[in-house]
């Protein structure tokens, strides 16, 4: 298991990023908005430094944790659970999180799955892994099983494979497709970017609707036989392999 570097005085944005609150750049917005306190004092100075061991850093009133050890978990997200620690009115991952008191503080879901998507969701307190896996053009392949409302037309298949689908004014990267049934309603698709509702929208563009979506793999880590709602901690080899796939070496 990788260890965070020795604690020393570091910039506040770096601390918040390591605590899993976002990229170094995005957490600057949280500081500017006055949502961060050090030892009870509200901080808006982006240049402020922090001692990760001695100082108490809070974000929106909750302590931001400098992880002692980076730990990574696989979680089988059931359909109907929202990937957010602060959802409005529906079953949040937080309920499941609270039921797993042994998850270390600062452990959060990495990326999102739609409420109606099931499957593998990585959770970790590893801030750099979080940022690496959420980069829009990551080299990390994510594999989904897709159920369509009708067979995928041949020209749609070609467009998806060749990256000829445009979403939000930008072409998608090429995707890998594998047919899983005779009539072309069940497919496996692998993508290595992460736009909002990407898989559903890619199929919609070629005239078919996704009626079932399940993620089976992220960066070579397979969901395997993990039951819906269950967590499993990755062992050292799995953690190292996933971090390497994400381009992290330490
Ligand atoms: N693509 C989608 O459309 N939904 C997900 O949940 C994940 C990928």
PDB file of C-alpha atoms in Angstrom, residues 105-221:
ATOM      1  CA  UNK A 105     -12.136   9.087   7.342  1.00  0.00           C
ATOM      2  CA  UNK A 106     -11.923  11.028   4.101  1.00  0.00           C
ATOM      3  CA  UNK A 107     -12.859   7.993   1.995  1.00  0.00           C
ATOM      4  CA  UNK A 108     -15.146   9.158  -0.809  1.00  0.00           C
ATOM      5  CA  UNK A 109     -16.473   7.777  -4.092  1.00  0.00           C
ATOM      6  CA  UNK A 110     -14.216   8.448  -7.085  1.00  0.00           C
ATOM      7  CA  UNK A 111     -16.257   9.683 -10.013  1.00  0.00           C
ATOM      8  CA  UNK A 112     -19.943   8.986 -10.401  1.00  0.00           C
ATOM      9  CA  UNK A 113     -22.395   6.470 -11.691  1.00  0.00           C
ATOM     10  CA  UNK A 114     -25.950   7.587 -12.513  1.00  0.00           C
ATOM     11  CA  UNK A 115     -28.632   6.631 -10.017  1.00  0.00           C
ATOM     12  CA  UNK A 116     -29.972   4.068 -12.492  1.00  0.00           C
ATOM     13  CA  UNK A 117     -26.530   2.573 -13.246  1.00  0.00           C
ATOM     14  CA  UNK A 118     -25.149  -0.287 -11.165  1.00  0.00           C
ATOM     15  CA  UNK A 119     -21.674  -1.717 -10.794  1.00  0.00           C
ATOM     16  CA  UNK A 120     -18.123  -0.951  -9.797  1.00  0.00           C
ATOM     17  CA  UNK A 121     -17.448   2.334  -8.038  1.00  0.00           C
ATOM     18  CA  UNK A 122     -14.009   2.931  -6.502  1.00  0.00           C
ATOM     19  CA  UNK A 123     -13.857   4.636  -3.091  1.00  0.00           C
ATOM     20  CA  UNK A 124     -10.640   5.961  -1.598  1.00  0.00           C
ATOM     21  CA  UNK A 125      -8.988   8.533   0.629  1.00  0.00           C
ATOM     22  CA  UNK A 126      -6.216   8.780  -1.987  1.00  0.00           C
ATOM     23  CA  UNK A 127      -6.504  12.331  -3.348  1.00  0.00           C
ATOM     24  CA  UNK A 128      -4.025  11.932  -6.245  1.00  0.00           C
ATOM     25  CA  UNK A 129      -5.789   8.741  -7.388  1.00  0.00           C
ATOM     26  CA  UNK A 130      -9.080  10.615  -7.259  1.00  0.00           C
ATOM     27  CA  UNK A 131      -7.746  13.366  -9.497  1.00  0.00           C
ATOM     28  CA  UNK A 132      -6.059  10.951 -11.902  1.00  0.00           C
ATOM     29  CA  UNK A 133      -9.158   8.779 -12.373  1.00  0.00           C
ATOM     30  CA  UNK A 134     -11.408  11.807 -12.873  1.00  0.00           C
ATOM     31  CA  UNK A 135      -9.257  13.458 -15.537  1.00  0.00           C
ATOM     32  CA  UNK A 136     -11.469  13.885 -18.640  1.00  0.00           C
ATOM     33  CA  UNK A 137      -8.969  12.141 -20.964  1.00  0.00           C
ATOM     34  CA  UNK A 138      -7.563   9.440 -18.756  1.00  0.00           C
ATOM     35  CA  UNK A 139      -5.874   6.306 -20.029  1.00  0.00           C
ATOM     36  CA  UNK A 140      -7.970   4.289 -17.639  1.00  0.00           C
ATOM     37  CA  UNK A 141     -10.520   2.150 -19.482  1.00  0.00           C
ATOM     38  CA  UNK A 142     -13.946   1.643 -17.938  1.00  0.00           C
ATOM     39  CA  UNK A 143     -16.061  -1.277 -19.112  1.00  0.00           C
ATOM     40  CA  UNK A 144     -19.865  -1.352 -19.049  1.00  0.00           C
ATOM     41  CA  UNK A 145     -22.523  -3.883 -19.966  1.00  0.00           C
ATOM     42  CA  UNK A 146     -25.339  -2.224 -21.807  1.00  0.00           C
ATOM     43  CA  UNK A 147     -28.897  -3.371 -22.462  1.00  0.00           C
ATOM     44  CA  UNK A 148     -30.574  -1.519 -25.354  1.00  0.00           C
ATOM     45  CA  UNK A 149     -34.256  -1.034 -26.151  1.00  0.00           C
ATOM     46  CA  UNK A 150     -33.676  -2.357 -29.678  1.00  0.00           C
ATOM     47  CA  UNK A 151     -30.802  -3.795 -31.723  1.00  0.00           C
ATOM     48  CA  UNK A 152     -27.888  -1.442 -32.388  1.00  0.00           C
ATOM     49  CA  UNK A 153     -27.831  -0.479 -36.102  1.00  0.00           C
ATOM     50  CA  UNK A 154     -24.610  -1.329 -37.959  1.00  0.00           C
ATOM     51  CA  UNK A 155     -23.838   2.311 -38.775  1.00  0.00           C
ATOM     52  CA  UNK A 156     -24.298   3.206 -35.096  1.00  0.00           C
ATOM     53  CA  UNK A 157     -21.837   0.497 -34.129  1.00  0.00           C
ATOM     54  CA  UNK A 158     -19.263   1.903 -36.566  1.00  0.00           C
ATOM     55  CA  UNK A 159     -19.714   5.450 -35.316  1.00  0.00           C
ATOM     56  CA  UNK A 160     -19.239   4.438 -31.701  1.00  0.00           C
ATOM     57  CA  UNK A 161     -16.160   2.360 -32.502  1.00  0.00           C
ATOM     58  CA  UNK A 162     -14.516   5.066 -34.617  1.00  0.00           C
ATOM     59  CA  UNK A 163     -15.166   8.005 -32.306  1.00  0.00           C
ATOM     60  CA  UNK A 164     -17.645   9.604 -34.702  1.00  0.00           C
ATOM     61  CA  UNK A 165     -20.113  10.548 -31.977  1.00  0.00           C
ATOM     62  CA  UNK A 166     -20.206  14.193 -30.952  1.00  0.00           C
ATOM     63  CA  UNK A 167     -21.366  15.172 -27.462  1.00  0.00           C
ATOM     64  CA  UNK A 168     -21.456  18.761 -26.216  1.00  0.00           C
ATOM     65  CA  UNK A 169     -19.781  19.895 -29.446  1.00  0.00           C
ATOM     66  CA  UNK A 170     -16.752  17.599 -29.050  1.00  0.00           C
ATOM     67  CA  UNK A 171     -16.138  14.184 -30.639  1.00  0.00           C
ATOM     68  CA  UNK A 172     -15.898  11.190 -28.315  1.00  0.00           C
ATOM     69  CA  UNK A 173     -12.768   9.056 -28.368  1.00  0.00           C
ATOM     70  CA  UNK A 174     -12.976   5.656 -30.064  1.00  0.00           C
ATOM     71  CA  UNK A 175     -14.708   3.060 -27.926  1.00  0.00           C
ATOM     72  CA  UNK A 176     -14.373  -0.720 -27.870  1.00  0.00           C
ATOM     73  CA  UNK A 177     -17.571  -2.667 -28.471  1.00  0.00           C
ATOM     74  CA  UNK A 178     -18.341  -6.360 -28.076  1.00  0.00           C
ATOM     75  CA  UNK A 179     -21.717  -7.884 -28.824  1.00  0.00           C
ATOM     76  CA  UNK A 180     -23.045 -10.078 -26.032  1.00  0.00           C
ATOM     77  CA  UNK A 181     -26.171 -11.558 -27.633  1.00  0.00           C
ATOM     78  CA  UNK A 182     -27.522 -12.697 -30.997  1.00  0.00           C
ATOM     79  CA  UNK A 183     -29.791  -9.805 -31.870  1.00  0.00           C
ATOM     80  CA  UNK A 184     -27.570  -6.893 -30.822  1.00  0.00           C
ATOM     81  CA  UNK A 185     -29.447  -5.544 -27.788  1.00  0.00           C
ATOM     82  CA  UNK A 186     -26.727  -6.457 -25.266  1.00  0.00           C
ATOM     83  CA  UNK A 187     -23.243  -5.013 -25.614  1.00  0.00           C
ATOM     84  CA  UNK A 188     -20.059  -4.500 -23.706  1.00  0.00           C
ATOM     85  CA  UNK A 189     -18.555  -1.053 -24.244  1.00  0.00           C
ATOM     86  CA  UNK A 190     -15.170   0.213 -23.032  1.00  0.00           C
ATOM     87  CA  UNK A 191     -14.432   3.941 -22.905  1.00  0.00           C
ATOM     88  CA  UNK A 192     -11.572   5.952 -21.491  1.00  0.00           C
ATOM     89  CA  UNK A 193     -13.094   9.316 -20.878  1.00  0.00           C
ATOM     90  CA  UNK A 194     -15.763  10.323 -18.432  1.00  0.00           C
ATOM     91  CA  UNK A 195     -18.382  12.765 -19.589  1.00  0.00           C
ATOM     92  CA  UNK A 196     -21.741  13.195 -17.962  1.00  0.00           C
ATOM     93  CA  UNK A 197     -24.053  10.237 -18.789  1.00  0.00           C
ATOM     94  CA  UNK A 198     -21.627   9.452 -21.596  1.00  0.00           C
ATOM     95  CA  UNK A 199     -22.600   5.891 -22.445  1.00  0.00           C
ATOM     96  CA  UNK A 200     -26.336   6.607 -22.430  1.00  0.00           C
ATOM     97  CA  UNK A 201     -25.873   9.682 -24.617  1.00  0.00           C
ATOM     98  CA  UNK A 202     -23.529   7.937 -27.096  1.00  0.00           C
ATOM     99  CA  UNK A 203     -26.145   5.282 -27.802  1.00  0.00           C
ATOM    100  CA  UNK A 204     -28.915   7.878 -27.893  1.00  0.00           C
ATOM    101  CA  UNK A 205     -27.055   9.716 -30.681  1.00  0.00           C
ATOM    102  CA  UNK A 206     -27.236   6.583 -32.868  1.00  0.00           C
ATOM    103  CA  UNK A 207     -30.944   6.138 -32.201  1.00  0.00           C
ATOM    104  CA  UNK A 208     -31.117   3.516 -29.449  1.00  0.00           C
ATOM    105  CA  UNK A 209     -31.926   3.868 -25.765  1.00  0.00           C
ATOM    106  CA  UNK A 210     -29.949   2.318 -22.915  1.00  0.00           C
ATOM    107  CA  UNK A 211     -32.405   0.534 -20.628  1.00  0.00           C
ATOM    108  CA  UNK A 212     -29.795  -1.115 -18.395  1.00  0.00           C
ATOM    109  CA  UNK A 213     -26.226  -0.057 -17.584  1.00  0.00           C
ATOM    110  CA  UNK A 214     -23.774  -1.888 -15.346  1.00  0.00           C
ATOM    111  CA  UNK A 215     -20.053  -1.129 -14.872  1.00  0.00           C
ATOM    112  CA  UNK A 216     -17.939  -4.255 -14.651  1.00  0.00           C
ATOM    113  CA  UNK A 217     -14.387  -2.905 -14.625  1.00  0.00           C
ATOM    114  CA  UNK A 218     -12.251   0.208 -14.011  1.00  0.00           C
ATOM    115  CA  UNK A 219      -8.583   0.323 -14.966  1.00  0.00           C
ATOM    116  CA  UNK A 220      -8.314  -3.466 -15.151  1.00  0.00           C
ATOM    117  CA  UNK A 221      -9.965  -3.961 -11.758  1.00  0.00           C
TER     118      UNK A 221
END
